[in-house]
Amino acid sequence: MCNILFDLDGTLIDYKLRIYKLFIDLTGISLSYKSFLMYRFNNYSNVRILQKFGYNEAQLLEFSINWLKLIEREQYLDYDTLFPFT
């Protein structure tokens, strides 16, 4: 038996809007899409961004738990798009 795993995020699929929408929905932080992408471009994790906004350990844990529960929900996956010419 052979198992094959495909990971399309970032290769064929642009997921940036999905992670932005979920981030904003979970935090309510007023952060533009452009600013969010700048943080991510500079290798800031969600936790590091939230620390800049004063989140404490309990808030970070709650965010992380909710992130894992919701990131693959259809309402957020609908934000994914194929990269041009894919």
mmCIF file of C-alpha atoms in Angstrom:
data_model
loop_
_atom_site.group_PDB
_atom_site.id
_atom_site.type_symbol
_atom_site.label_atom_id
_atom_site.label_comp_id
_atom_site.label_asym_id
_atom_site.label_seq_id
_atom_site.Cartn_x
_atom_site.Cartn_y
_atom_site.Cartn_z
ATOM 1 C CA MET A 1 0.000 0.000 0.000
ATOM 2 C CA CYS A 2 1.248 3.451 -0.867
ATOM 3 C CA ASN A 3 0.129 6.716 0.709
ATOM 4 C CA ILE A 4 0.476 9.980 -1.123
ATOM 5 C CA LEU A 5 0.111 13.324 0.605
ATOM 6 C CA PHE A 6 -0.425 16.573 -1.263
ATOM 7 C CA ASP A 7 0.199 19.921 0.406
ATOM 8 C CA LEU A 8 -1.110 22.671 -1.837
ATOM 9 C CA ASP A 9 -0.992 25.621 0.590
ATOM 10 C CA GLY A 10 1.542 28.105 -0.689
ATOM 11 C CA THR A 11 2.435 26.008 -3.716
ATOM 12 C CA LEU A 12 -0.712 26.135 -5.824
ATOM 13 C CA ILE A 13 -3.090 27.852 -3.445
ATOM 14 C CA ASP A 14 -2.828 31.362 -2.027
ATOM 15 C CA TYR A 15 -4.017 31.044 1.570
ATOM 16 C CA LYS A 16 -3.029 34.513 2.853
ATOM 17 C CA LEU A 17 -6.558 35.969 2.866
ATOM 18 C CA ARG A 18 -7.823 32.941 4.812
ATOM 19 C CA ILE A 19 -5.290 33.332 7.597
ATOM 20 C CA TYR A 20 -5.876 37.084 7.728
ATOM 21 C CA LYS A 21 -9.670 36.702 7.980
ATOM 22 C CA LEU A 22 -9.388 34.105 10.736
ATOM 23 C CA PHE A 23 -6.803 36.184 12.597
ATOM 24 C CA ILE A 24 -9.088 39.233 12.563
ATOM 25 C CA ASP A 25 -12.193 37.202 13.466
ATOM 26 C CA LEU A 26 -10.442 35.671 16.471
ATOM 27 C CA THR A 27 -8.799 38.846 17.738
ATOM 28 C CA GLY A 28 -10.902 41.808 16.632
ATOM 29 C CA ILE A 29 -7.626 43.707 16.261
ATOM 30 C CA SER A 30 -7.798 46.606 13.842
ATOM 31 C CA LEU A 31 -5.017 45.551 11.491
ATOM 32 C CA SER A 32 -5.122 46.075 7.750
ATOM 33 C CA TYR A 33 -4.493 43.207 5.361
ATOM 34 C CA LYS A 34 -1.398 45.013 4.097
ATOM 35 C CA SER A 35 0.001 45.421 7.638
ATOM 36 C CA PHE A 36 -0.743 41.788 8.451
ATOM 37 C CA LEU A 37 1.124 40.658 5.334
ATOM 38 C CA MET A 38 4.086 42.864 6.243
ATOM 39 C CA TYR A 39 4.323 41.165 9.631
ATOM 40 C CA ARG A 40 4.130 37.750 7.972
ATOM 41 C CA PHE A 41 6.656 38.754 5.291
ATOM 42 C CA ASN A 42 9.031 39.647 8.135
ATOM 43 C CA ASN A 43 8.572 36.145 9.630
ATOM 44 C CA TYR A 44 6.289 37.163 12.484
ATOM 45 C CA SER A 45 4.179 34.268 13.749
ATOM 46 C CA ASN A 46 0.618 34.881 14.920
ATOM 47 C CA VAL A 47 1.863 34.642 18.497
ATOM 48 C CA ARG A 48 4.567 37.233 17.905
ATOM 49 C CA ILE A 49 2.046 39.617 16.311
ATOM 50 C CA LEU A 50 -0.331 39.159 19.249
ATOM 51 C CA GLN A 51 2.475 39.768 21.730
ATOM 52 C CA LYS A 52 3.065 43.125 20.049
ATOM 53 C CA PHE A 53 -0.600 43.887 20.777
ATOM 54 C CA GLY A 54 -0.193 42.982 24.462
ATOM 55 C CA TYR A 55 -1.688 39.495 24.537
ATOM 56 C CA ASN A 56 -0.841 37.517 27.669
ATOM 57 C CA GLU A 57 -0.117 33.773 27.887
ATOM 58 C CA ALA A 58 -3.753 32.812 28.585
ATOM 59 C CA GLN A 59 -4.977 34.852 25.613
ATOM 60 C CA LEU A 60 -2.297 33.342 23.375
ATOM 61 C CA LEU A 61 -3.317 29.826 24.416
ATOM 62 C CA GLU A 62 -6.999 30.553 23.758
ATOM 63 C CA PHE A 63 -6.148 32.042 20.368
ATOM 64 C CA SER A 64 -4.037 28.998 19.420
ATOM 65 C CA ILE A 65 -6.757 26.531 20.422
ATOM 66 C CA ASN A 66 -9.412 28.415 18.467
ATOM 67 C CA TRP A 67 -7.090 28.822 15.476
ATOM 68 C CA LEU A 68 -6.616 25.057 15.222
ATOM 69 C CA LYS A 69 -10.375 24.473 15.538
ATOM 70 C CA LEU A 70 -11.291 26.911 12.770
ATOM 71 C CA ILE A 71 -8.455 27.182 10.223
ATOM 72 C CA GLU A 72 -9.762 24.308 8.073
ATOM 73 C CA ARG A 73 -13.459 25.205 8.282
ATOM 74 C CA GLU A 74 -15.167 25.683 4.951
ATOM 75 C CA GLN A 75 -16.084 29.299 5.703
ATOM 76 C CA TYR A 76 -12.361 30.112 5.823
ATOM 77 C CA LEU A 77 -11.202 27.693 3.127
ATOM 78 C CA ASP A 78 -13.523 29.583 0.764
ATOM 79 C CA TYR A 79 -11.020 32.483 0.910
ATOM 80 C CA ASP A 80 -8.290 30.343 -0.679
ATOM 81 C CA THR A 81 -7.569 31.028 -4.356
ATOM 82 C CA LEU A 82 -5.392 29.415 -6.961
ATOM 83 C CA PHE A 83 -2.287 31.315 -7.925
ATOM 84 C CA PRO A 84 -2.516 32.728 -11.474
ATOM 85 C CA PHE A 85 -1.640 30.268 -14.237
ATOM 86 C CA THR A 86 -2.101 27.278 -11.931
#
